[in-house]
Coordinates of C-alpha atoms in Angstrom, one line a residue:
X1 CA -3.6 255.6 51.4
X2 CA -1.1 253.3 52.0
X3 CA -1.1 253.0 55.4
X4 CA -4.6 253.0 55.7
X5 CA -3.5 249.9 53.4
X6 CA -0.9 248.5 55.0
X7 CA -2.9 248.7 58.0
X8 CA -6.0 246.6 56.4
X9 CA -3.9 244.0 54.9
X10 CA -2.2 243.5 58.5
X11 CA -5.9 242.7 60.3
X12 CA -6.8 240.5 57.6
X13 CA -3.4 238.4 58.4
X14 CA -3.8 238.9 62.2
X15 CA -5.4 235.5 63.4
X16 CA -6.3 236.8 66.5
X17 CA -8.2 239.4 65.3
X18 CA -10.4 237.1 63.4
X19 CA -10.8 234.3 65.9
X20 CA -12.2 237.1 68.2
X21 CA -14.4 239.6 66.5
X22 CA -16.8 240.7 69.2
X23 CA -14.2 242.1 71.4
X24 CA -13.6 240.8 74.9
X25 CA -16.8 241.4 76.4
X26 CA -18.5 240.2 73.6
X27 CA -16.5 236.8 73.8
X28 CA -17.3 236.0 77.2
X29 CA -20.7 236.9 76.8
X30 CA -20.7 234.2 73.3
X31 CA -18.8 231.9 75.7
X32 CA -21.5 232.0 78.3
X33 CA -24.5 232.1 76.3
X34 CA -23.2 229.0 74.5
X35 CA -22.5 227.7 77.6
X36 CA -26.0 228.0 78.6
X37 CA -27.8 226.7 75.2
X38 CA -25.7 223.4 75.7
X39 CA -27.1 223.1 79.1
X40 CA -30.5 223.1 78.2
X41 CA -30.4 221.5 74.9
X42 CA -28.5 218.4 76.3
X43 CA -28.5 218.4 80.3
X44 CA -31.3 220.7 81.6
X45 CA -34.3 218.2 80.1
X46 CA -32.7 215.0 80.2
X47 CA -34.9 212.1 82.3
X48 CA -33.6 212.3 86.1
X49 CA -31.9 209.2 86.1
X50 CA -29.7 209.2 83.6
X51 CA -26.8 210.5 85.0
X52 CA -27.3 209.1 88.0
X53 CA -24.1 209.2 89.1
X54 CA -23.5 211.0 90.8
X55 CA -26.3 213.3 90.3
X56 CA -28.7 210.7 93.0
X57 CA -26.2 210.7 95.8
X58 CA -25.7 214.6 95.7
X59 CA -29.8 215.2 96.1
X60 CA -30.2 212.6 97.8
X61 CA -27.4 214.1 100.8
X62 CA -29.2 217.2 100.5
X63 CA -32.8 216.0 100.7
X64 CA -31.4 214.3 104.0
X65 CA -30.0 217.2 105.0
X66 CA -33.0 219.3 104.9
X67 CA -34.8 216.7 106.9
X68 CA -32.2 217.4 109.7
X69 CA -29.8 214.4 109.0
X70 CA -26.2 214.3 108.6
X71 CA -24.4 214.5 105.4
X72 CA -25.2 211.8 103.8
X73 CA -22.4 211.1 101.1
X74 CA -18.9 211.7 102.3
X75 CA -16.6 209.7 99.5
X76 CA -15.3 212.3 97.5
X77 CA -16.6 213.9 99.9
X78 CA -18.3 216.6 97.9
X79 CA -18.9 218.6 100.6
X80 CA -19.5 222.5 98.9
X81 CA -21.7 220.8 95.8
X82 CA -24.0 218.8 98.7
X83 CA -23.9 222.0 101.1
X84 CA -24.8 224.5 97.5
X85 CA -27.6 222.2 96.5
X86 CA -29.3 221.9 100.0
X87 CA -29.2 225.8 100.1
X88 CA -30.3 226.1 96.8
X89 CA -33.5 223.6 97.5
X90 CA -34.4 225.8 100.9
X91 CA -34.3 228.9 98.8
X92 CA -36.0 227.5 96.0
X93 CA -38.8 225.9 98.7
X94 CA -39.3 229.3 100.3
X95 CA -40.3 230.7 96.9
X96 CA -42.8 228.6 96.5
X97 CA -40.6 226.9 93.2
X98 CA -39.8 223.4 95.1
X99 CA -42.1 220.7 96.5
X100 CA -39.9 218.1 96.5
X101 CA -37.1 220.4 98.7
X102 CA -36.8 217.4 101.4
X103 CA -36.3 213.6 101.9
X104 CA -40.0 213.3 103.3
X105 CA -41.8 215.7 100.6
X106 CA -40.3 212.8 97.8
X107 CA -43.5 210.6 97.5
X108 CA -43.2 206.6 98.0
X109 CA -41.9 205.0 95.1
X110 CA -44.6 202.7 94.9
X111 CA -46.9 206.0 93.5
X112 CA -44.6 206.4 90.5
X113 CA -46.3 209.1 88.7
X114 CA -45.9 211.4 92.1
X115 CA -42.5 209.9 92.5
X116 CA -41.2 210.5 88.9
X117 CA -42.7 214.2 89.1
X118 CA -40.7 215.1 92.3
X119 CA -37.5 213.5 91.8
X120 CA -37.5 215.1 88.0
X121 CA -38.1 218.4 90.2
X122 CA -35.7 217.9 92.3
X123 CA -32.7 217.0 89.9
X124 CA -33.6 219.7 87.5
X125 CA -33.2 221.8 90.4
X126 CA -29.7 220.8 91.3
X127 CA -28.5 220.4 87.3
X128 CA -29.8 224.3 87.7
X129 CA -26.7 224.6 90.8
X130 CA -24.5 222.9 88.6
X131 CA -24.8 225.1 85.5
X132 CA -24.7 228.6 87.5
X133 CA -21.5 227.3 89.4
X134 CA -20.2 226.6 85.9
X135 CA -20.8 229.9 84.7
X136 CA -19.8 231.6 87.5
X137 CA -16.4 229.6 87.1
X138 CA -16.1 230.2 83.8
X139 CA -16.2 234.1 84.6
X140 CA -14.1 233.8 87.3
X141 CA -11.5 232.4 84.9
X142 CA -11.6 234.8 82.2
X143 CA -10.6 237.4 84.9
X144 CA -7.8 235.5 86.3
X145 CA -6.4 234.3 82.7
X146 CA -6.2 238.3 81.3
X147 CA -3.7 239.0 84.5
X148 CA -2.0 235.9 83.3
X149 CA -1.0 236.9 79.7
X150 CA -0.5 239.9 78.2
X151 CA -3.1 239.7 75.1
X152 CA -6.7 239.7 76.0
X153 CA -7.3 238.0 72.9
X154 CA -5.0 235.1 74.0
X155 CA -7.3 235.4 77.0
X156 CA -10.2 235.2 75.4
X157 CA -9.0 232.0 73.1
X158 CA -7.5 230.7 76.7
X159 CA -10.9 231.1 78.4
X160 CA -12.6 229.7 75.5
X161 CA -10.6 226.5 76.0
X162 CA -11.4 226.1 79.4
X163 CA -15.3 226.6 78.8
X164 CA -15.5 224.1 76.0
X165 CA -12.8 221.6 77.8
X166 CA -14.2 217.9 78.4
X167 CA -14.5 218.6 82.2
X168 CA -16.1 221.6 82.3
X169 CA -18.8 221.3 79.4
X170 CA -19.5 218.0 80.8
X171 CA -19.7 219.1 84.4
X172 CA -21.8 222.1 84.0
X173 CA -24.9 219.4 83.7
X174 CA -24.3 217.1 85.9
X175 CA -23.7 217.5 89.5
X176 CA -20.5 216.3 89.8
X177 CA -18.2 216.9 93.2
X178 CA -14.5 217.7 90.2
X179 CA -16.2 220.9 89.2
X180 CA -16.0 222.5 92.2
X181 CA -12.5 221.1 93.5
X182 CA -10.6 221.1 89.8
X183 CA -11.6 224.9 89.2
X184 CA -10.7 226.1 92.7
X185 CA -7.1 224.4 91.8
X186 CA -7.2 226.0 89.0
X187 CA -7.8 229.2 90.2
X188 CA -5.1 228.9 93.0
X189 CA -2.5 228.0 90.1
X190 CA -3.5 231.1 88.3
X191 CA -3.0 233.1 91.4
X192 CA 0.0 231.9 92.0
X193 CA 1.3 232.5 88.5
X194 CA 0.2 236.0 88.8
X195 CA 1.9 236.4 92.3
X196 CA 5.2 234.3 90.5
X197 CA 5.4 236.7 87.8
X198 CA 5.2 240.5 89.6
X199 CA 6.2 241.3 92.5
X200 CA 2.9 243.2 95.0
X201 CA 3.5 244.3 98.6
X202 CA 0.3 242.4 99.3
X203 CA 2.1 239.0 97.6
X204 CA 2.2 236.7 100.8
X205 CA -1.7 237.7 100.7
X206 CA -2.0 236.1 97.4
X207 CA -0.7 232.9 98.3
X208 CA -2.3 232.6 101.0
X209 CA -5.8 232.8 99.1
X210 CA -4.3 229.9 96.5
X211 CA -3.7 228.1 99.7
X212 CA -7.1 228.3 100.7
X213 CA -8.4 227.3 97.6
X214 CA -6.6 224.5 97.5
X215 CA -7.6 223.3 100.8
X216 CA -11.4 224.0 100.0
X217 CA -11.5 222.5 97.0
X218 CA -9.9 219.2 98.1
X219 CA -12.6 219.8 100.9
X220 CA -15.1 218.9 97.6
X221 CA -12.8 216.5 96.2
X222 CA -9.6 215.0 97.8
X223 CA -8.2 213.6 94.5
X224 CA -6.7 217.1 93.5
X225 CA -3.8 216.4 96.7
X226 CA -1.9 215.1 93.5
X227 CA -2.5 218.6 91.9
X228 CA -1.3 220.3 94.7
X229 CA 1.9 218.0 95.0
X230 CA 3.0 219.7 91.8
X231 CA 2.9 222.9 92.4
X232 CA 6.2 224.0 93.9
X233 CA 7.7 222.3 91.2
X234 CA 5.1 224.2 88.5
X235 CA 5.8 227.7 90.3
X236 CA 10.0 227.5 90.0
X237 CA 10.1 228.8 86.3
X238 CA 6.7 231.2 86.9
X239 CA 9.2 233.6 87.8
X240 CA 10.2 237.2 85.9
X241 CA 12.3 240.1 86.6
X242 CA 9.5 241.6 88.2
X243 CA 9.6 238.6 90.6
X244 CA 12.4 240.4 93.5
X245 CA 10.8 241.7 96.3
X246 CA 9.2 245.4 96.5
X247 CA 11.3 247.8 98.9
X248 CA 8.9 247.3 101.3
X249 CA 9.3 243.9 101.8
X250 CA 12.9 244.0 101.7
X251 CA 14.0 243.0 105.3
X252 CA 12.2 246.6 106.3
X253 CA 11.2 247.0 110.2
X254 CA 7.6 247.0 108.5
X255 CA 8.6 243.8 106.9
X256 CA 9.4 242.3 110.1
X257 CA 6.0 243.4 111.9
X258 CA 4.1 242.1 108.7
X259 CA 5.8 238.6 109.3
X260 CA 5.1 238.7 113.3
X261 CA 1.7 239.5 112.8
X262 CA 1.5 236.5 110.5
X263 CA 3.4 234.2 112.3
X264 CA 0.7 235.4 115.1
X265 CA -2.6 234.7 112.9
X266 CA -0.6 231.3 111.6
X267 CA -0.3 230.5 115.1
X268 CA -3.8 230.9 116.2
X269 CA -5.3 229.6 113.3
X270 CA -3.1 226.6 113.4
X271 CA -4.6 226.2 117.0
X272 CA -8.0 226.2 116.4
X273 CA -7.7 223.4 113.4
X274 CA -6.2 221.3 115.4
X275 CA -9.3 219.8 117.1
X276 CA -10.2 218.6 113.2
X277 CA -6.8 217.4 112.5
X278 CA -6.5 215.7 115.3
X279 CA -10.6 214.0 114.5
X280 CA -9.1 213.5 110.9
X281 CA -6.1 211.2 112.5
X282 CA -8.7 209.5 114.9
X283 CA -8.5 205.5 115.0
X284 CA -12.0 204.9 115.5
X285 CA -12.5 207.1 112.8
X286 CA -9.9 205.8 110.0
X287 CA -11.0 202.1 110.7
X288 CA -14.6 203.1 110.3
X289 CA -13.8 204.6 106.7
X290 CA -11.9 201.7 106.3
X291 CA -8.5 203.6 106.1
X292 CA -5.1 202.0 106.3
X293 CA -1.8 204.1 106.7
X294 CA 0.3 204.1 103.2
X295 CA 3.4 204.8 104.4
X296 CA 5.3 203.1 107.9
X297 CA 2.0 201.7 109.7
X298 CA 1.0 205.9 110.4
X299 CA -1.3 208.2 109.2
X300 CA 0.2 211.3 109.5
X301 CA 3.8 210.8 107.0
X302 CA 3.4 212.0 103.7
X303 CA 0.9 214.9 104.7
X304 CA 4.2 216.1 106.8
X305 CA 6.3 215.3 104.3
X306 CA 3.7 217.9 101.8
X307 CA 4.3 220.6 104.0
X308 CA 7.8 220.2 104.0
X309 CA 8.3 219.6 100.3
X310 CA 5.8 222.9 99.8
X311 CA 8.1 224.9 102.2
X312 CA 11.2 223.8 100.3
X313 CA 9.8 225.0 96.7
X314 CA 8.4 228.1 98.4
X315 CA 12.3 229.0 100.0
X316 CA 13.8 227.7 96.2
X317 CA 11.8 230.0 94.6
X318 CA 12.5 232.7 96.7
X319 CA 16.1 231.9 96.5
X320 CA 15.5 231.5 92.6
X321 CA 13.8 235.0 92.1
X322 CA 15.5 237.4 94.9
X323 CA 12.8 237.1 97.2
X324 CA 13.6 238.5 100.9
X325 CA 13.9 236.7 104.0
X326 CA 10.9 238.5 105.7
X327 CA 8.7 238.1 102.3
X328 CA 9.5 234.6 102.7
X329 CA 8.9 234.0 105.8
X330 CA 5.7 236.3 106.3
X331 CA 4.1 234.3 102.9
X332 CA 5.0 230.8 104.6
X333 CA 2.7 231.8 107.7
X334 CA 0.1 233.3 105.2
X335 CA -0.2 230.2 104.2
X336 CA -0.3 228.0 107.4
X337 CA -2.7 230.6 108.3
X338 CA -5.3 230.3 105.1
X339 CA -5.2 226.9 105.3
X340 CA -5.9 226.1 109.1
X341 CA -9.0 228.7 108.3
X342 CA -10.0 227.0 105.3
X343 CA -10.1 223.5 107.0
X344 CA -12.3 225.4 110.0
X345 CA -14.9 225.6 106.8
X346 CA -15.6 222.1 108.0
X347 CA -17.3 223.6 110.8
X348 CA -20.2 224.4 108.9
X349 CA -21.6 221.3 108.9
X350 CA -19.6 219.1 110.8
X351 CA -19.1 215.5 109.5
X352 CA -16.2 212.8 110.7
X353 CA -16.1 211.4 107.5
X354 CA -15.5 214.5 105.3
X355 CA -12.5 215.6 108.2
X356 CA -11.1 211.8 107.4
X357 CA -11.1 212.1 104.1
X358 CA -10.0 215.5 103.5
X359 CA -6.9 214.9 106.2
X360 CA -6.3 211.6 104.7
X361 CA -6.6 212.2 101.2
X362 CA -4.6 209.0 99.3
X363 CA -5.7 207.1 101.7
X364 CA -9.2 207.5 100.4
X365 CA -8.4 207.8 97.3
X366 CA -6.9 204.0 97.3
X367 CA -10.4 202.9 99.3
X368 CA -11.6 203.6 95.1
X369 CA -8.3 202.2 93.4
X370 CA -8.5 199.2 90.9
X371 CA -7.6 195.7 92.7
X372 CA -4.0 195.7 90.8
X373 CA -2.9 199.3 92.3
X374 CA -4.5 198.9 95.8
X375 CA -1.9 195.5 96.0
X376 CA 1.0 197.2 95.0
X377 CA 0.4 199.8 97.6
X378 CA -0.6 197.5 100.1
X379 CA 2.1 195.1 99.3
X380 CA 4.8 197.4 98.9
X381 CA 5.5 196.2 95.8
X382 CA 7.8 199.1 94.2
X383 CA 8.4 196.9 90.7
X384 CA 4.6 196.6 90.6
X385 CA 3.7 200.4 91.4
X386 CA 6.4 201.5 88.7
X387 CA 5.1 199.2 85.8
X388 CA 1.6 200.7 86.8
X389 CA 2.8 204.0 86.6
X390 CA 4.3 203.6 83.4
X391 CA 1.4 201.6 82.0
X392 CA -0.7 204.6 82.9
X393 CA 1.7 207.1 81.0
X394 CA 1.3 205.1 78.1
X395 CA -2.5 204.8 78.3
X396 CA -2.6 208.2 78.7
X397 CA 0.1 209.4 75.6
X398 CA -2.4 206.9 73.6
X399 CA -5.6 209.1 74.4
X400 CA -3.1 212.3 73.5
X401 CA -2.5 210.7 70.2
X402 CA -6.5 210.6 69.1
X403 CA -5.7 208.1 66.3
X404 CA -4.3 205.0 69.0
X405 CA -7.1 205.9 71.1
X406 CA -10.5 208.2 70.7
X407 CA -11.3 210.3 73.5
X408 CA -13.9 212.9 73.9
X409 CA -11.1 215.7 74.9
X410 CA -10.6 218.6 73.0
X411 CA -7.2 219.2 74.7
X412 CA -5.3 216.8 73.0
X413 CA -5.3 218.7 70.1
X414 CA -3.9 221.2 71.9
X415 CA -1.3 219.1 73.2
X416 CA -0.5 218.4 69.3
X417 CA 0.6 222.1 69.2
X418 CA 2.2 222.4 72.4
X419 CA 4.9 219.8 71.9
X420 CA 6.0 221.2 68.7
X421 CA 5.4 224.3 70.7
X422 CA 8.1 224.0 73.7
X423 CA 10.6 222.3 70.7
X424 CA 10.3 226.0 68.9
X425 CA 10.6 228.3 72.2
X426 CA 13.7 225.9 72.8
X427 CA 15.2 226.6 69.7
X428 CA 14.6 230.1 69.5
X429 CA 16.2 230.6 73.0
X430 CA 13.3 230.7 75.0
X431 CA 14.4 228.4 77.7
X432 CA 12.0 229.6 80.6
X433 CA 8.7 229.5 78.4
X434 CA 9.6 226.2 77.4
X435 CA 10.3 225.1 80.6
X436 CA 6.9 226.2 82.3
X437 CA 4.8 224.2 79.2
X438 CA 7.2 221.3 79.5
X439 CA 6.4 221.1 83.2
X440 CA 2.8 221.5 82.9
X441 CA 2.5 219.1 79.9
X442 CA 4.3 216.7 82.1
X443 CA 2.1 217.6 85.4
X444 CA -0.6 216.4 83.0
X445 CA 0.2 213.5 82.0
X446 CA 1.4 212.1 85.7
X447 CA -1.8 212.7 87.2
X448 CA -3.9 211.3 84.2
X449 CA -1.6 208.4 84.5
X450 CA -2.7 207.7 87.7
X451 CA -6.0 208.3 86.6
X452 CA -6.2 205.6 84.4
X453 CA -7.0 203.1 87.3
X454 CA -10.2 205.0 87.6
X455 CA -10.8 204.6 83.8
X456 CA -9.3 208.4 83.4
X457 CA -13.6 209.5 83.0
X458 CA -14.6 212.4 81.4
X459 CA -15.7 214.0 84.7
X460 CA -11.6 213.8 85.7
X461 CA -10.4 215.7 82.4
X462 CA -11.2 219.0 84.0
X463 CA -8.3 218.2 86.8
X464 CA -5.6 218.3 84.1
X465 CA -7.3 220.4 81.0
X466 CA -6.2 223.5 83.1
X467 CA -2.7 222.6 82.9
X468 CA -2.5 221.7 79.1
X469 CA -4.7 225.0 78.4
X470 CA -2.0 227.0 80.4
X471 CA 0.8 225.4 79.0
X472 CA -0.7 226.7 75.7
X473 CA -1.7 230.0 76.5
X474 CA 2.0 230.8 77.9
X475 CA 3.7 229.5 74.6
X476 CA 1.1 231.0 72.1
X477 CA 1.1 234.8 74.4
X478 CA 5.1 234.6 73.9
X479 CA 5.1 233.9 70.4
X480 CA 2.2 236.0 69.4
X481 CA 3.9 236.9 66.1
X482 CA 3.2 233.4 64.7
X483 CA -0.5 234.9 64.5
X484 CA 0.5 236.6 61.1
X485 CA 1.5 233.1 59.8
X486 CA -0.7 231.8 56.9
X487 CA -1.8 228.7 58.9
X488 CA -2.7 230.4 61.6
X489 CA -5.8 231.3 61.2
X490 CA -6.8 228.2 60.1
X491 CA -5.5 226.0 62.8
X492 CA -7.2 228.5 65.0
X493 CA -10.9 227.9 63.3
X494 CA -10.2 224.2 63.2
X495 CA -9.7 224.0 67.1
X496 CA -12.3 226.0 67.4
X497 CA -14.4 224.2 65.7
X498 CA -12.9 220.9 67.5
X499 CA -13.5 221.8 71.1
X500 CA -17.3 222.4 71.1
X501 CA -17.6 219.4 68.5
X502 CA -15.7 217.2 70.9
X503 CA -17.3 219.1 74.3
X504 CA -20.6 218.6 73.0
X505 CA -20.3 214.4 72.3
X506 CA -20.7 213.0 75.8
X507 CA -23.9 215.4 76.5
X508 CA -25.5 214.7 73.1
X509 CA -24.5 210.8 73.7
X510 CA -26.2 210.8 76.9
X511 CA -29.2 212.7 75.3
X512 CA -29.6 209.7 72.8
X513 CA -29.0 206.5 75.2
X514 CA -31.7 204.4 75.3
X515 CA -30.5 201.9 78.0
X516 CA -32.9 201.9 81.4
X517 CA -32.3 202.7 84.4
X518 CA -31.6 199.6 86.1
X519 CA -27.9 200.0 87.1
X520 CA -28.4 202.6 89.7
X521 CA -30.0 199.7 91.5
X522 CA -26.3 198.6 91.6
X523 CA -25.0 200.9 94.5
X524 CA -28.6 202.3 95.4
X525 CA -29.0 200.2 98.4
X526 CA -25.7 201.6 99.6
X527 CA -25.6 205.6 99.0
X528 CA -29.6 205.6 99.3
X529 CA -31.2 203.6 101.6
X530 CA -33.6 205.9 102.9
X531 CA -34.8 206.2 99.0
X532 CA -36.3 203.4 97.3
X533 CA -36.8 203.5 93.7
X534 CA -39.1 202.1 91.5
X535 CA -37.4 199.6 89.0
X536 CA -35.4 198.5 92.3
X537 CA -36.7 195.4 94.5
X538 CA -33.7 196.7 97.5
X539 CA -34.0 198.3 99.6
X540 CA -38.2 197.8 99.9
X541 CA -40.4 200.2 99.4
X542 CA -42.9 201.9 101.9
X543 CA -46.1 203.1 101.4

């Protein structure tokens, strides 16, 4: 009797317990089918135009496409969201579901009814692209995160986070080219951590599919460069006792064939992306995008200057975690190899102006900077890049705060218990847990800094949410005993509670806007020539 007890009163205290009472399947199916009821109560049935942005230019570049032109929309560039959507309208048009699959099936804007009815079709059918790759991500995620930590019920509260962060909740309604580039980061940092953390004979193999992802998602999106900058800082403390090389990679003979055959794939791979390398480094080509070099009058510096910085984080964790020579070596060529094959991708449906932006990535990126950061850059004012930089940080420890400055991001709260967080693991002697959330807290807030010249949108939270939410998940999965605390519990509800009320405010506020459509007509005349719309005079409208 009094264990039985003892036993009762102990899952009463246990937080976790109570924050997830259907078990882990049960969770992520909760997750999801919440996931799902947001998207139709506030995305699915919203008027077409609304969000616009980018929502227009995505079906617009896959209408085009489907009338045999070239990609249309090559900014960001959005490559995998245009390609998914004109699959997704071919599909949807050979099952009899899609009229409007096409740029010539959308009816002349001057018969508005017709022209309201397909372009409603039409957007409804990409927002449908948008939430399965959501869900699909979200799953994807929850698989990843369990390998990560070793309570599934810190998994659970972990995926949780990620489903009802800002980006994510926002993203999987919109068509939106982050989603698809900030989750594949995402992913490739969980990978790594795994890989960090225990060592595999099939390791190098592991890194080279984060290397690939990383690649292919700044293929959709070439902001997350600044993500993948950070990593072989990110990855130094990831490291355990696990970390040291299995006996078979440990300078072996079959080590030493593994790393020749790699350095032989690396090699070919290498050889066959360098036709888009070389297209991506192309004068014509930059000065048609409107490029300029950032650093010494040449394209080409800093993106050697990655490489080099990732080989020297990759050898300094290996020296760091008793990684051998051979393991070294052979994951170095893995990942020359994944990435020359993941840039080949571009093959698919070749375009100049996704292989410039995806080899040029800042470059681009400063093409969409404010007017104070593009002349520091472009003056070489260091003084004036600093004082930006730190203006950013400030902007951005503001939004963190929630009082100096509202934000629609659940993760700051978060952040509220992960500062206080790292202060306890230090205290307590946990130097290397401490270290990875400090790192990641601080990965954060750089990259949102910089993201303030863009106005640091909702659609950009889901970049650096992963980081917070990891920082979080490491501390809280090391310190699980704090789960028995009295607070704990509620804390717990009250985040809970937090994330989908904040998640849920941009969707509902879009739901409720009563403001017209007449903005598009902005930048329609730009990204959509070819598609006149009704409330527009430019470009005119044919019969």
């Amino acid at each position: 009797m009094t264990t039985a007890s003892s036993s009762n009163s102990t899952g009463k205290r246990d937080a976790f317990s109570r924050l997830t009472p259907f078990g882990w399947n049960g969770g992520i199916a909760v997750i999801l089918i919440g996931l799902t009821l947001s998207f139709f109560l506030a995305g699915y049935f919203v008027i077409y135009w609304r969000n616009a942005d980018m929502d227009f230019m995505i079906v617009y570049s896959a209408l085009a496409m489907n009338d045999g032109k070239p990609q249309l929309f090559v900014d960001h560039p959005a490559y995998f969201t245009i390609l998914s959507v004109k699959a997704w309208f071919q599909a949807m048009h050979a099952l009899g579901l899609l009229d409007a699959w096409k740029l010539s099936s959308i009816p002349s804007a001057l018969n508005l009814p017709a022209f309201d009815a397909a372009m409603t079709s039409a957007i409804r059918a990409g927002r449908i692209v948008a939430w399965l790759t959501g869900i699909a991500f979200v799953a994807i995620y929850a698989g990843l995160i369990r390998r990560v930590v070793r309570d599934w019920r810190v998994a659970l509260l972990t995926t949780f986070a990620f489903a009802f962060s800002g980006g994510v909740a926002v993203q999987i309604r919109i068509l939106r080219s982050e989603m698809i580039a900030g989750c594949f980061f995402a992913f490739a940092m969980l990978v790594l951590v795994i890989a960090a953390k225990r060592a595999s004979s099939r390791r190098p193999l592991a890194i080279a599919l984060a290397a690939a992802l990383c690649v292919l998602g700044m293929e959709n999106k070439v902001q997350i460069i600044l993500l993948i900058a950070a990593l072989p800082v990110l990855m130094l403390p990831m490291g355990s006792a696990e970390s040291a090389s299995v006996p078979v990679w440990r300078n072996t003979s079959s080590a030493w064939v593994w790393t020749i055959g790699l350095f032989i794939a690396a090699a070919v791979a290498l050889a066959l992306a360098l036709p888009i390398i070389r297209d991506g480094f192309d004068p014509v080509a930059t000065s048609g995008a409107s490029l300029k070099p950032l650093l010494l009058g040449h394209f080409g510096v800093y993106q050697a200057a990655l490489l080099g910085w990732i080989a020297v984080g990759m050898i300094a964790f290996a020296a760091w975690w008793r990684i051998s020579i051979a393991e070294t070596l052979a994951s170095l060529f893995a990942v020359i190899a994944s990435a020359s094959i993941a840039l080949l991708v571009l093959n698919i449906d070749y375009n100049i102006g996704n292989v410039v932006a995806v080899i040029n990535p800042i470059e681009k990126m400063l093409v969409f900077a404010d007017t104070p950061a593009t002349s520091a850059v472009d003056g070489g004012a260091l003084l004036a890049s600093v004082k930006l930089l730190f203006d950013g940080v400030v902007s951005v420890l503001k939004r963190y705060t929630f009082v100096l400055f509202t934000s629609p991001r659940p993760t700051v709260f978060l952040v509220w218990l992960i500062l206080p967080g790292i202060v306890y693991a230090w205290r307590r002697g946990e130097r290397q847990v401490a270290l990875q959330a400090t790192l990641l807290l601080l990965a954060a807030i750089g990259i949102d800094a910089l993201g303030v010249r863009r106005g640091l949108k909702t659609e950009y939270f889901i970049f650096t949410d992963p980081l917070i939410i990891l920082a979080g998940a490491l501390l809280l999965d090391r310190f699980d005993n704090l789960r028995f605390a009295k607070w704990a519990y509620p804390v717990g509800a009250a985040l809970i509670v937090a994330h989908v009320a904040l998640s849920q405010a941009e969707p509902v506020k879009h739901v409720l806007k009563k403001s017209g459509p007449e903005y598009i007509c902005e930048w329609n005349q730009f990204y959509e020539p070819e598609l006149p719309l009704p409330w527009c005079d430019l470009p005119p409208k044919k019969p």
